Structures are given as structure tokens and as C-alpha cells.
PDB file of C-alpha atoms and ligand atoms in Angstrom:
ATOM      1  CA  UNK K1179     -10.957  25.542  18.449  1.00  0.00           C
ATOM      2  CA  UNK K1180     -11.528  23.724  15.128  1.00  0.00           C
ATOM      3  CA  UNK K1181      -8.601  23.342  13.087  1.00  0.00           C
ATOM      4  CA  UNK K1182      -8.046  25.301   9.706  1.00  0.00           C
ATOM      5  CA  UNK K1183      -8.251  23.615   6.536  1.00  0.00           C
ATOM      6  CA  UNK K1184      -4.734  23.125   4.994  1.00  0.00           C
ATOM      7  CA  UNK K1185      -4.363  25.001   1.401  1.00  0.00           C
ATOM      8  CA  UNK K1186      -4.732  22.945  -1.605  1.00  0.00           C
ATOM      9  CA  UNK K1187      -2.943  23.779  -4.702  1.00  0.00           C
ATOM     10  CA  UNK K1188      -4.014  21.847  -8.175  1.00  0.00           C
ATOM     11  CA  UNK K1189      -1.758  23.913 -10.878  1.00  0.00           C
ATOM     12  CA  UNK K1190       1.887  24.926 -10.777  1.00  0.00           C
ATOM     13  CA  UNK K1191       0.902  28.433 -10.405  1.00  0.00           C
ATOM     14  CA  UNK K1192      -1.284  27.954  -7.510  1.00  0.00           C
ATOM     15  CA  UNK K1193       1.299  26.002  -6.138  1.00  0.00           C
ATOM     16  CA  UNK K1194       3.842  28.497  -6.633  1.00  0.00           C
ATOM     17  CA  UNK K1195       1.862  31.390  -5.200  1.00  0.00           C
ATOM     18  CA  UNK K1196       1.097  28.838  -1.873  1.00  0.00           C
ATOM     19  CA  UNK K1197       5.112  27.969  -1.623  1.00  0.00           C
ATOM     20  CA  UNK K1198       5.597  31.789  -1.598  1.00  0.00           C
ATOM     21  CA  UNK K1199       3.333  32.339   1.448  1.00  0.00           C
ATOM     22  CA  UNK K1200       4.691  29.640   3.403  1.00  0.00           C
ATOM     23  CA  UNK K1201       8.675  30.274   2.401  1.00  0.00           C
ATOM     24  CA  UNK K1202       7.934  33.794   4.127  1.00  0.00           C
ATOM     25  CA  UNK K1203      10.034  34.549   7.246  1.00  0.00           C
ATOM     26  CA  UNK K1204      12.254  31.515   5.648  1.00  0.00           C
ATOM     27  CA  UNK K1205      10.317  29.406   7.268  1.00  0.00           C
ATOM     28  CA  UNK K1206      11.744  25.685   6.467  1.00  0.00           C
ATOM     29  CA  UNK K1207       9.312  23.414   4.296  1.00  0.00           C
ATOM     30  CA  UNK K1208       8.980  19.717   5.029  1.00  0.00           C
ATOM     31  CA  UNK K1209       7.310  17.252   1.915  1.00  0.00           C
ATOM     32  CA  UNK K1210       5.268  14.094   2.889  1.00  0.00           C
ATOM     33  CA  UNK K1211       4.980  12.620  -0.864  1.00  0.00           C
ATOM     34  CA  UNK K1212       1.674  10.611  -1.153  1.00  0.00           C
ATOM     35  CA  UNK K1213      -0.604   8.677  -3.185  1.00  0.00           C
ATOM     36  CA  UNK K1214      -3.770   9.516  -0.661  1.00  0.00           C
ATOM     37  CA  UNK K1215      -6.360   6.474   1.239  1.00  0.00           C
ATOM     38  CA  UNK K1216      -4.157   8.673   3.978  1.00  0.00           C
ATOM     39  CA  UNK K1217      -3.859   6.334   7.586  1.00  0.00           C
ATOM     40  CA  UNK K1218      -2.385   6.526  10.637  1.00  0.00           C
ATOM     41  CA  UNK K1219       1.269   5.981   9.267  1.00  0.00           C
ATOM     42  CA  UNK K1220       0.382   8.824   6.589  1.00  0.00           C
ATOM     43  CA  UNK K1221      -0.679  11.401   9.470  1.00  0.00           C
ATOM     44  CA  UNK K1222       2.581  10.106  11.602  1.00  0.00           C
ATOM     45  CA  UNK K1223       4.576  11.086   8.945  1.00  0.00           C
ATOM     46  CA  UNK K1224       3.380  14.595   9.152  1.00  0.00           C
ATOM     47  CA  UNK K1225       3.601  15.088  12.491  1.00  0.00           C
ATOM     48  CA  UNK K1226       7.696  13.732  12.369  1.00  0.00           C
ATOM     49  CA  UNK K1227       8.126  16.804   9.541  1.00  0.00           C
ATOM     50  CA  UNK K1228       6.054  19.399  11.759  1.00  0.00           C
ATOM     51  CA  UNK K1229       8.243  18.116  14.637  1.00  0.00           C
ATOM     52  CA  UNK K1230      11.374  19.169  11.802  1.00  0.00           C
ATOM     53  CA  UNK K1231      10.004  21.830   9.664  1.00  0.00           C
ATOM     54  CA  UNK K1232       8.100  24.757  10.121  1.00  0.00           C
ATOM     55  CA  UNK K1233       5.363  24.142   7.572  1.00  0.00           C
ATOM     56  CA  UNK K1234       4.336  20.844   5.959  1.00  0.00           C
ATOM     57  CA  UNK K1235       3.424  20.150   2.714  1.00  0.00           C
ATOM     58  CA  UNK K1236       1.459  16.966   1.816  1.00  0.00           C
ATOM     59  CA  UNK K1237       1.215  15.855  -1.886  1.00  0.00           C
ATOM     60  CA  UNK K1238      -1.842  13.189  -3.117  1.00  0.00           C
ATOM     61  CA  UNK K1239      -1.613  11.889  -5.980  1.00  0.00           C
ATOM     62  CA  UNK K1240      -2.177   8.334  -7.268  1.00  0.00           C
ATOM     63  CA  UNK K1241       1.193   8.170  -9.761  1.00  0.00           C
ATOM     64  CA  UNK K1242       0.013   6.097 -13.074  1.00  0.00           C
ATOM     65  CA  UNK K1243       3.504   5.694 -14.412  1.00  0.00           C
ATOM     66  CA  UNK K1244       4.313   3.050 -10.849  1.00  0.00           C
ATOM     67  CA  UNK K1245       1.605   0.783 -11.527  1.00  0.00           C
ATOM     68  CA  UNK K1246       1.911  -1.811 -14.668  1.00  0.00           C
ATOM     69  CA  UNK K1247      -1.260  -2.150 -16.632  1.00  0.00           C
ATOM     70  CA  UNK K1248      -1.957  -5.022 -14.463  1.00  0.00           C
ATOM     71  CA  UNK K1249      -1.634  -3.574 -11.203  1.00  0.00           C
ATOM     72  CA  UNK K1250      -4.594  -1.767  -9.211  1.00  0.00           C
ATOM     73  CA  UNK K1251      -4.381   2.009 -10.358  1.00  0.00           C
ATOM     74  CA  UNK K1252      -7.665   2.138 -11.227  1.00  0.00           C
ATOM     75  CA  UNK K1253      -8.912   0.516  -7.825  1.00  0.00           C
ATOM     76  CA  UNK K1254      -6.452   2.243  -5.677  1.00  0.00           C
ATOM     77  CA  UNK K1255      -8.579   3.914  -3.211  1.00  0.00           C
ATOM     78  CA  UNK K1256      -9.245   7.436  -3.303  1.00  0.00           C
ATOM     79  CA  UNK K1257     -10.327   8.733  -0.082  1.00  0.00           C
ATOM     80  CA  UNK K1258     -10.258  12.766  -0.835  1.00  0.00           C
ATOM     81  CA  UNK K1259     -12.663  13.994   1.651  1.00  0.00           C
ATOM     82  CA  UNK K1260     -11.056  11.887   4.589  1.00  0.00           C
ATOM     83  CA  UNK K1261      -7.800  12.698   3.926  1.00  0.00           C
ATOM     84  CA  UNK K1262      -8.313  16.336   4.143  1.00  0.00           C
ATOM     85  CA  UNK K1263     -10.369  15.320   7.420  1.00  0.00           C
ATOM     86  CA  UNK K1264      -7.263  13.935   8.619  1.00  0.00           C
ATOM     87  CA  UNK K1265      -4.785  16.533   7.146  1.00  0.00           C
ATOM     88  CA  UNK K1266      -6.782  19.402   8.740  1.00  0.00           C
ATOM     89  CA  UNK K1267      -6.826  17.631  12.577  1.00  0.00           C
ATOM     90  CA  UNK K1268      -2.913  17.616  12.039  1.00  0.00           C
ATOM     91  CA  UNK K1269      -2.265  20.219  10.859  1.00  0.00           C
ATOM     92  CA  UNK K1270      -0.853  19.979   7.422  1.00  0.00           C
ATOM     93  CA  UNK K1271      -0.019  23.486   5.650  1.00  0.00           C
ATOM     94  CA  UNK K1272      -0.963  22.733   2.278  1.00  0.00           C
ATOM     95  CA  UNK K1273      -1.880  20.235  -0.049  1.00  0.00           C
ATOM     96  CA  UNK K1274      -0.374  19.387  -3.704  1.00  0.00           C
ATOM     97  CA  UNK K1275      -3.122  17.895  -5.759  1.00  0.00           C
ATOM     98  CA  UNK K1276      -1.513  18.071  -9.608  1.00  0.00           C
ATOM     99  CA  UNK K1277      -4.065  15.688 -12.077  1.00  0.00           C
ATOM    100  CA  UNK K1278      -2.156  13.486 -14.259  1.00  0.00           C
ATOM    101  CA  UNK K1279      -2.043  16.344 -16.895  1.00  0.00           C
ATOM    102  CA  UNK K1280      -0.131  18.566 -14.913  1.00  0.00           C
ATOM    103  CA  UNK K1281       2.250  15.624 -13.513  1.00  0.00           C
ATOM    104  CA  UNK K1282       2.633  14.818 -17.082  1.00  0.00           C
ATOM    105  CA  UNK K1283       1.822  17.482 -19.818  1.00  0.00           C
ATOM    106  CA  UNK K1284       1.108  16.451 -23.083  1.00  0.00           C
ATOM    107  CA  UNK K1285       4.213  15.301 -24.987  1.00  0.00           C
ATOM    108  CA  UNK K1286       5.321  14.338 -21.752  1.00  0.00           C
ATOM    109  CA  UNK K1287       8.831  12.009 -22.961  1.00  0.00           C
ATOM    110  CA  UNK K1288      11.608  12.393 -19.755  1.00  0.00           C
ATOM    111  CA  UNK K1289      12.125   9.891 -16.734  1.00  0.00           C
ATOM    112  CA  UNK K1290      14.522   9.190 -14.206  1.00  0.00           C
ATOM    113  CA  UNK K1291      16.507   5.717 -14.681  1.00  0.00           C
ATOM    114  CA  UNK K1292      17.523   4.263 -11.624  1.00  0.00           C
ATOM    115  CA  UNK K1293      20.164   2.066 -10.887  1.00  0.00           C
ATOM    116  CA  UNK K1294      21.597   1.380  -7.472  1.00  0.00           C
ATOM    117  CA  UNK K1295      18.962   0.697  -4.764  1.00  0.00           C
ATOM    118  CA  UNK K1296      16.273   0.263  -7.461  1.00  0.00           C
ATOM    119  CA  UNK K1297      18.074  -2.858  -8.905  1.00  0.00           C
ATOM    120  CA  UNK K1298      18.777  -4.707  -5.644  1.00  0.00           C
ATOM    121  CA  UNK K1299      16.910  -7.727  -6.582  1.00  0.00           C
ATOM    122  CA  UNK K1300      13.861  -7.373  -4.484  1.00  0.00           C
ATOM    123  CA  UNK K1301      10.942  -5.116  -5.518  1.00  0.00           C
ATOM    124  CA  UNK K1302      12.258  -4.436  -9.064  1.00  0.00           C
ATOM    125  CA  UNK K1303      12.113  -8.199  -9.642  1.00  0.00           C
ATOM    126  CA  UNK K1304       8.731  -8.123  -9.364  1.00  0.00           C
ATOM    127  CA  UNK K1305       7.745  -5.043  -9.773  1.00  0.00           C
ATOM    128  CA  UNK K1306      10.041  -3.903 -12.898  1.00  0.00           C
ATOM    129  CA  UNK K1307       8.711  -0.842 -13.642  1.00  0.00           C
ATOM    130  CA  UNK K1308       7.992   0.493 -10.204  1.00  0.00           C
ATOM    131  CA  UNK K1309      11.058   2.154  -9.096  1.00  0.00           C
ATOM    132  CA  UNK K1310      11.197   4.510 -12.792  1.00  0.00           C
ATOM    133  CA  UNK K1311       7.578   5.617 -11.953  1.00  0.00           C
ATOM    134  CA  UNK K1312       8.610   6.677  -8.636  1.00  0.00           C
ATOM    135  CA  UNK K1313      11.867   8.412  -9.099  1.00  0.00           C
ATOM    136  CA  UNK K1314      10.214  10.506 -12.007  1.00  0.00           C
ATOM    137  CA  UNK K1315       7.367  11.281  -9.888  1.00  0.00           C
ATOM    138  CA  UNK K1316       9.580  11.921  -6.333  1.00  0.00           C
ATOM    139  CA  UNK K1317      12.592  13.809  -8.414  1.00  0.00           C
ATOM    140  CA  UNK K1318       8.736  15.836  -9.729  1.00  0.00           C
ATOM    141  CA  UNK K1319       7.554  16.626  -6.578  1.00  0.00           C
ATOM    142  CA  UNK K1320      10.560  17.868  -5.355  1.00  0.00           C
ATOM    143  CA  UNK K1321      11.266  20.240  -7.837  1.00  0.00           C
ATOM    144  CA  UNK K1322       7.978  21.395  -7.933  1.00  0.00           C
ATOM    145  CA  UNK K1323       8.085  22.157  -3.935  1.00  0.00           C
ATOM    146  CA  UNK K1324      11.230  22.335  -3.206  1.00  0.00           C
ATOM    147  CA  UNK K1325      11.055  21.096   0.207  1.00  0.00           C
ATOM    148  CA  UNK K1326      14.173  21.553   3.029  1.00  0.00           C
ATOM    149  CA  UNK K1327      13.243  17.687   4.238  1.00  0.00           C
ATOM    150  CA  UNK K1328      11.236  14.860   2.775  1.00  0.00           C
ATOM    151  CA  UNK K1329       9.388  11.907   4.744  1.00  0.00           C
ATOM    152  CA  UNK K1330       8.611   8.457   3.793  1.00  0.00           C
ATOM    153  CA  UNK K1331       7.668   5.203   5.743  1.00  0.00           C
ATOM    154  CA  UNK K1332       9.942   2.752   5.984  1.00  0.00           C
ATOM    155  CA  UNK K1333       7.297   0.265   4.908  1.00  0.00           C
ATOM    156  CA  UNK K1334       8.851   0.290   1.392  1.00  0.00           C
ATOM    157  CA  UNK K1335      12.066   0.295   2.330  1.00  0.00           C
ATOM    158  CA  UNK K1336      13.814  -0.606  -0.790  1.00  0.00           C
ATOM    159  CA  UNK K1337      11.485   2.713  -2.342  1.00  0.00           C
ATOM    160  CA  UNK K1338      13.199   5.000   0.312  1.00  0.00           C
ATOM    161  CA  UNK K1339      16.856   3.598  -0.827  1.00  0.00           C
ATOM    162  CA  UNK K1340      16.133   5.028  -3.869  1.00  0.00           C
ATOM    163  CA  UNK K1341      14.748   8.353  -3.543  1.00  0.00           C
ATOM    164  CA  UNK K1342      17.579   8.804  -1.288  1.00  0.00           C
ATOM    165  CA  UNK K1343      20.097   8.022  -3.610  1.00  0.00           C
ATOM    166  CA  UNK K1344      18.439  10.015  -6.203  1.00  0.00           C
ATOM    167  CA  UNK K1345      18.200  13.147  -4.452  1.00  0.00           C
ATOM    168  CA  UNK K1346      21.380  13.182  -4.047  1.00  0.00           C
ATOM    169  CA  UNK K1347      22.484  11.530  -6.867  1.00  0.00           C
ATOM    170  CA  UNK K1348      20.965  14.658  -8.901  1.00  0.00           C
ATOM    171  CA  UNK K1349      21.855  16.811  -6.156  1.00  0.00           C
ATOM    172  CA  UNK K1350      17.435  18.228  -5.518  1.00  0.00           C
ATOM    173  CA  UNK K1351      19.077  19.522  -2.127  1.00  0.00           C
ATOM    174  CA  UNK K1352      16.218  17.623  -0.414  1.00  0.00           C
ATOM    175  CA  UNK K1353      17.442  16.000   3.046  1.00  0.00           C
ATOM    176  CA  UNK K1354      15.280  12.495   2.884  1.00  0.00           C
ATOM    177  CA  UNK K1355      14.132  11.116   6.147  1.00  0.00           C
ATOM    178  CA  UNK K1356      12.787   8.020   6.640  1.00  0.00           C
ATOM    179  CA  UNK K1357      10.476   6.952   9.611  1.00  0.00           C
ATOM    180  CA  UNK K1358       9.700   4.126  11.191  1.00  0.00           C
ATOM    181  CA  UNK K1359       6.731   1.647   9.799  1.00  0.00           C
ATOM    182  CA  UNK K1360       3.288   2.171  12.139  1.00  0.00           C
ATOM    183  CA  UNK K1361       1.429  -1.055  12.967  1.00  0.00           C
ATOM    184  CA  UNK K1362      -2.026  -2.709  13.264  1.00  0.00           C
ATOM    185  CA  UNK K1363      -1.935  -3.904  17.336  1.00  0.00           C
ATOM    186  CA  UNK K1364      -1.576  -7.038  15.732  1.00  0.00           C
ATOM    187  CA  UNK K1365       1.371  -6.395  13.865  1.00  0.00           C
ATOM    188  CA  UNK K1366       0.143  -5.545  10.709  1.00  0.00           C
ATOM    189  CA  UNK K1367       2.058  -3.104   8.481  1.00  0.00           C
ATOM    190  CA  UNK K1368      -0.646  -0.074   8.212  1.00  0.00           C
ATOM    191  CA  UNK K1369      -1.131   0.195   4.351  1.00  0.00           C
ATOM    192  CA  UNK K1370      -3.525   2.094   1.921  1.00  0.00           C
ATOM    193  CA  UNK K1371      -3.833  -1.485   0.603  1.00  0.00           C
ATOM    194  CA  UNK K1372      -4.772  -3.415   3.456  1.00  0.00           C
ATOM    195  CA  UNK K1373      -8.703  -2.616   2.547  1.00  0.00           C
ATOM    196  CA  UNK K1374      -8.737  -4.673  -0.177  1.00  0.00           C
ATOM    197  CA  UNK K1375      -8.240  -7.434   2.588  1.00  0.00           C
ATOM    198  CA  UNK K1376     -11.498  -9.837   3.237  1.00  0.00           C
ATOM    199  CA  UNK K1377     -12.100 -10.336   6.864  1.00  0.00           C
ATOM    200  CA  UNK K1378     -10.273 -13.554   6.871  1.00  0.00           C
ATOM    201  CA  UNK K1379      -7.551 -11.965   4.718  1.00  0.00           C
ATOM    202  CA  UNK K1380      -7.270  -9.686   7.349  1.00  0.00           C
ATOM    203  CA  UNK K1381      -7.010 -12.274  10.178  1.00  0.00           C
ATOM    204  CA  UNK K1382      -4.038 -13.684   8.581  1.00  0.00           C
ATOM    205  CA  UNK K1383      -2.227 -10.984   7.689  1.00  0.00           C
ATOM    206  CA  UNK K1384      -0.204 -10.497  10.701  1.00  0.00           C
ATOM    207  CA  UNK K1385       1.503 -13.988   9.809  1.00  0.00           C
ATOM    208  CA  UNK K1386       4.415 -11.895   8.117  1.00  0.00           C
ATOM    209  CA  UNK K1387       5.721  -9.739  10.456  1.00  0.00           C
ATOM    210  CA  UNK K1388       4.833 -12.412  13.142  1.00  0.00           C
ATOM    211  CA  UNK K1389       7.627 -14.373  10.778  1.00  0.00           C
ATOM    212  CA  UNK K1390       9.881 -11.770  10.435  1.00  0.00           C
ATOM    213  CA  UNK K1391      10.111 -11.369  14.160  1.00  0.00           C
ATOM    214  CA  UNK K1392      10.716 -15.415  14.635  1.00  0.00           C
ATOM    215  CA  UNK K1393      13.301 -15.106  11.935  1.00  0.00           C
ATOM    216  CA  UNK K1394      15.097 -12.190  13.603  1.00  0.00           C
ATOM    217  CA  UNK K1395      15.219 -13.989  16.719  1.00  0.00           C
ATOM    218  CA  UNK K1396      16.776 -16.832  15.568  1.00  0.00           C
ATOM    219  CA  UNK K1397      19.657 -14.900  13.741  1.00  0.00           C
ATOM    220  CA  UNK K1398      20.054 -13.046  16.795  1.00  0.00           C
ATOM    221  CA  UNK K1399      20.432 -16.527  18.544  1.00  0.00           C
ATOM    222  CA  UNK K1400      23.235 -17.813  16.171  1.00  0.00           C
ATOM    223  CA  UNK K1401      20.633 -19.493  13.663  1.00  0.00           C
ATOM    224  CA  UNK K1402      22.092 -20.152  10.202  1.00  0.00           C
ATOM    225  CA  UNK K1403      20.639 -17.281   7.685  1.00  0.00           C
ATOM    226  CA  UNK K1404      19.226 -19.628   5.079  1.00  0.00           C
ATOM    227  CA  UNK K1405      17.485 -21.905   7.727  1.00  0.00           C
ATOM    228  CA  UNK K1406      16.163 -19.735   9.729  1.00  0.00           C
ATOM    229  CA  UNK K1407      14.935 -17.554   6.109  1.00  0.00           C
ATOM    230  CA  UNK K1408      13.718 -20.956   5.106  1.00  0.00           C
ATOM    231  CA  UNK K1409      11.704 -21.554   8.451  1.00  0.00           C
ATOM    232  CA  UNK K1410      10.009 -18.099   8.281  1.00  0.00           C
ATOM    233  CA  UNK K1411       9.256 -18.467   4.694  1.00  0.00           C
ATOM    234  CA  UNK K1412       7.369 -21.760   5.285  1.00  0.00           C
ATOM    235  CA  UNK K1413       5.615 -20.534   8.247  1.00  0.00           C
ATOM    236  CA  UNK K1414       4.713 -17.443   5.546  1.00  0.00           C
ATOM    237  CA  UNK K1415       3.153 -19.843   3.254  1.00  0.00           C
ATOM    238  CA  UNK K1416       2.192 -22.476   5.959  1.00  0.00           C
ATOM    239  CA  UNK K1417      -0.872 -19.807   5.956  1.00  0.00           C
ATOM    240  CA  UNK K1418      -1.838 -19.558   2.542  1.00  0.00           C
ATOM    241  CA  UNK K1419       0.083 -16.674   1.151  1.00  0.00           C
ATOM    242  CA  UNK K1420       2.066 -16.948  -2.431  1.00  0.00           C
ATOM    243  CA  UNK K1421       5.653 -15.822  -1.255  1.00  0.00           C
ATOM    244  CA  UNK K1422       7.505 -13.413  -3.686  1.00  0.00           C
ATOM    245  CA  UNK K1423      10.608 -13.012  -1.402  1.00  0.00           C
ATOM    246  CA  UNK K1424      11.422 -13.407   2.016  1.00  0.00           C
ATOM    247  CA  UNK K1425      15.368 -12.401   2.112  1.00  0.00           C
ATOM    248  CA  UNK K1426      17.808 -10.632   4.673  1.00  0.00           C
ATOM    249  CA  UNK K1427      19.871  -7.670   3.589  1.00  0.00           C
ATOM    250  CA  UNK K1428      22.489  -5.375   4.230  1.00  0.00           C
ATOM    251  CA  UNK K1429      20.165  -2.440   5.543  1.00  0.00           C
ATOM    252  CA  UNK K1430      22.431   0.325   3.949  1.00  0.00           C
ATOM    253  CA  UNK K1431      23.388  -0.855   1.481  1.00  0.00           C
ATOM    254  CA  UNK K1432      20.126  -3.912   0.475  1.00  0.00           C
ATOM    255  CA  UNK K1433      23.033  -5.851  -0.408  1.00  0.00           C
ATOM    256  CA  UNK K1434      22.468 -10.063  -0.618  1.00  0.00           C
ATOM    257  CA  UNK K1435      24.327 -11.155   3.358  1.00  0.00           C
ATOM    258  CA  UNK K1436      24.927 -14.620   4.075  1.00  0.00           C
ATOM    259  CA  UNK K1437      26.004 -14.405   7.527  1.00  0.00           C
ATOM    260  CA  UNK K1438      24.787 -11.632  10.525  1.00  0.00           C
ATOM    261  CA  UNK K1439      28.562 -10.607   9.856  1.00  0.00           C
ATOM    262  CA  UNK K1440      27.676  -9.039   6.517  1.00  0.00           C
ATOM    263  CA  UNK K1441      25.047  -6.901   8.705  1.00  0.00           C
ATOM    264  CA  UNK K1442      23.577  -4.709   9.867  1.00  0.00           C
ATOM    265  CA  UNK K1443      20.748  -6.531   8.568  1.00  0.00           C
ATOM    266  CA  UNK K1444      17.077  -5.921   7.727  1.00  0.00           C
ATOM    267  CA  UNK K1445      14.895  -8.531   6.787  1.00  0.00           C
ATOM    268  CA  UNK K1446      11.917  -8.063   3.663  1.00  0.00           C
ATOM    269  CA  UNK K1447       9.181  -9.878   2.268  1.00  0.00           C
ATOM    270  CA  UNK K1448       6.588  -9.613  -0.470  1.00  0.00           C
ATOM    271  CA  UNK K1449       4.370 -11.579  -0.260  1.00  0.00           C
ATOM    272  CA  UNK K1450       0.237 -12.186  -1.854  1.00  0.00           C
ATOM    273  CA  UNK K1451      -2.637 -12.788   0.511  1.00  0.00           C
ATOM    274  CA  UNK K1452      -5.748 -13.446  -2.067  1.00  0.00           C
ATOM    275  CA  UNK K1453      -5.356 -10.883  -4.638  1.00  0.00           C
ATOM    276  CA  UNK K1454      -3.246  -8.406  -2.118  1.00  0.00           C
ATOM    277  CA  UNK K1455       0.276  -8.221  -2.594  1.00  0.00           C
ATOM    278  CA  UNK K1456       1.606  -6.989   0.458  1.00  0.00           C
ATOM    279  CA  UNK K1457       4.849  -6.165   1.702  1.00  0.00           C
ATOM    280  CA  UNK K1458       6.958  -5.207   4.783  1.00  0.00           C
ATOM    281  CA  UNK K1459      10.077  -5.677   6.265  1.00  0.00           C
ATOM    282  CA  UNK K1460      11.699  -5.198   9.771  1.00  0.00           C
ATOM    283  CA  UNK K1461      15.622  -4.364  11.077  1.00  0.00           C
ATOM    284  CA  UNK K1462      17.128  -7.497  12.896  1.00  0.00           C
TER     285      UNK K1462
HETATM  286  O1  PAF T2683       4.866   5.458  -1.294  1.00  0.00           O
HETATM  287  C1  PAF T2683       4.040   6.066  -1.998  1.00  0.00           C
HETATM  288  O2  PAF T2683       2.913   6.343  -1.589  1.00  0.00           O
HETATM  289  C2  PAF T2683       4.392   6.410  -3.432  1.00  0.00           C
HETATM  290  O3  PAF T2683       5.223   5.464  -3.993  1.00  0.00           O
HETATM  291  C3  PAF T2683       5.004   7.827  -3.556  1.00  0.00           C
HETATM  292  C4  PAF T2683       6.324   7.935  -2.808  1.00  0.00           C
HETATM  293  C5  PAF T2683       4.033   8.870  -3.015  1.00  0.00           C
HETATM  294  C6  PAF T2683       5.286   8.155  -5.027  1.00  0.00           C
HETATM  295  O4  PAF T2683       4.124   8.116  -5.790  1.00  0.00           O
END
């Protein structure tokens, strides 16, 4: 039997009225928090909070205030009528679709500082404004749903640090989950970015979580952390790529390690392939 559409909401209203019909019976309301260009990892996320919740609620929307005015907002894709394609074969509830005015009304003048998580050294280094964006828009979304559970990839790891700490940190009552990162069969990281990859781009990719894995191994096998960072870094740029970071942390707490004793540890890189800035990361 062919699926049924999810809802979509666009205005708080509509939203409110949907949240009412699903909330009936207390049912318990799981939020995936998106940006759209949904793939596999997206729709795996969804079916970990159907597994959870009752009903799941999937938010798109591409978040100006996380991209600098260099960064790709205005290419990020936007693949509407394939991600309801894919929402509806899963069986996603209902879809939050704010536009930027109803994200951010005219006037609009509050935002969530971070600290914590968001300063670790890693993204926010780079990316400085990044983490602010994303804890406005997250702490947003969650008020605006009010979901039991949350779920986001562990591809940005150091992203779901912080919305962790922040919902509980301002107490949203939102239990965050975090799942594990889905890969291309050649190790990949699946990312809404990866089409911006040229087919040799593409070929090369892998080359990061092919290092990570080398890396890992030799920690496991006693290797000193800086030498065996320093050997996956060079095999990182060995293939062309600009490093931004290729670092091993403490993977509660991101903090810098030195030995596996200061573990458990989780390796993370950033790195550009062309004019793709990719990242990923992987527990040792
Ligand atoms: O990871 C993302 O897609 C975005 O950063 C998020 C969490 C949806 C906030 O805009």
C-alpha cells in the first residue's frame, strides 16, 4: 500500500495545531533537526526515533545564521521534492518547514552563546560562528516542537556536544541522542555536501576515514599519539586535501589527550577536498 504523505507545517500555528494531533493519546514525539538534501544517514536517523518515539517529526530548514557570508548557504542544496519522497517511504509524521521569517521575525535580536563543547578548539576554530547559529536554531526548534527525544548524526560530533550540553544546560527537557555516522561502501561519511564533489573529488574522498582507521590502529597498537596523528595527517594531504585538523580527543568530554590514557578517545578531522570542506571523525 503506498505510504501517506507526512504533514507539513510552515507557520507556528500550523505547527501547533499538527503537534496537537500527534501529542493525542500522549503519544511520545521524537525531532530529527535538519537542513534538507535528506540521504541515507538523514532517513536512518528517523527510523532510530520511530524505533524510540511514537511519532517523528522532521524539521528542513537551511539555518542562515550557521553559515558565514563566505560559506555555501546560497548553494546548499535544496532537494524539497525528494526529501518528502524519502520522508513519506519512512514514514515520517510531519514536517517543520518555518522560512527564515518565521525562524527569525523581524527585529529578530536574541541568540544562544555557547561555551563548553562549542569552544573545544576544533570546529569553532574554523568555523567561529557556527556553533551560535546552531544552538539558536536547535534551542528554536525545540521549543517550537517540543520533542520527548532528539536525533543527530554523529558526523558532526563536536555539533552534537553542544546541543547536548545546551539542552540541558537551559533545561528544554529534550533527551538528545546521537547515532552512529552512515557510510559510502567506500568509507565515505554520507553528507548533504558530498555532491559538490567532482568525480575525482569523489574518488579520493575516502582517504580520510581510510586515515582515521590507520591512525586508530596504531594507537590501539601502542603507537605514540602525535606520530601516529602525524602519519595519518600526511597520508590526508599525501592526496591533495588542505588539512584543517586532524586531532584525537577525549570523546566525552573533546578534551586535547596526549596519551590513549587520557581516553576514551575519538579521533576528528576537517579537512578541504577542492572547494569541499569536509569533515568526519571516528571512536578509537
Ligand atoms: O546538522 C545539521 O544539519 C544542522 O546543523 C542542524 C542541526 C539541522 C541545525 O541547523
Amino acid at each position: 500500500m503506498p505510504r501517506r504523505a507526512p504533514q507539513i507545517a510552515r507557520t507556528l500555528p500550523a505547527l501547533r495545531r499538527s503537534m496537537e494531533g500527534l501529542r493525542a493519546r500522549k503519544a511520545t514525539v521524537a525531532l530529527v533537526p535538519t537542513m534538507g538534501a535528506l540521504h541515507d544517514g538523514h532517513i536512518s536517523l528517523v527510523r532510530l526515533a520511530q524505533r524510540r518515539c511514537d511519532k517523528v517529526v522532521v524539521s528542513i530548514f537551511v539555518n542562515p545564521t550557521q553559515f558565514a557570508p563566505t560559506e555555501d548557504f546560497g548553494a546548499y542544496p535544496r532537494t524539497w521534492k525528494s526529501d518528502i519522497a524519502k520522508l513519506t517511504e519512512a514514514g515520517a509524521d510531519l514536517v517543520w518547514n518555518p522560512d527564515a521569517k518565521v525562524m527569525y521575525p523581524d527585529g529578530f535580536a536574541t541568540r544562544i552563546v555557547t561555551e563548553g563543547p562549542a569552544t573545544a578548539d576544533l570546529e569553532d576554530r574554523f568555523r567561529p560562528h557556527f556553533f551560535g547559529g546552531v544552538a539558536t536554531v536547535v534551542g528554536k526548534l525545540f521549543t517550537q516542537v517540543r520533542p520527548d527525544m532528539a536525533f543527530f548524526g554523529e558526523k558532526d560530533f563536536q555539533q552534537l556536544k553542544v546541543v547536548t550540553r545546551m539542552a540541558r544546560d537551559i533545561d528544554l527537557g529534550v533527551k538528545v541522542v546521537g547515532a552512529t555516522t552512515l557510510r559510502e561502501r567506500d568509507g565515505l561519511a554520507m553528507s548533504s555536501r558530498n555532491v559538490y564533489l567532482s568525480a575525482d573529488e569523489r574518488a579520493t574522498a575516502p582517504v580520510l576515514y581510510r586515515a582515521m582507521k590507520e591512525t586508530a590502529k596504531r594507537l590501539k597498537a601502542g603507537d605514540d599519539v602525535a606520530a601516529a596523528l602525524a602519519g595519518g595527517a600526511a597520508t590526508i594531504t599525501a592526496a591533495g586535501l588542505a588539512l584543517d585538523y586532524f586531532e584525537a580527543r577525549n570523546s566525552e568530554t573533546l578534551a586535547k589527550v596526549k596519551s590513549m590514557k587520557d581516553g576514551p578517545l575519538r579521533l576528528l578531522v576537517a579537512a578541504k577536498l577542492g572547494k569541499t570542506r569536509l569533515i568526519d571523525n571516528i571512536a578509537v
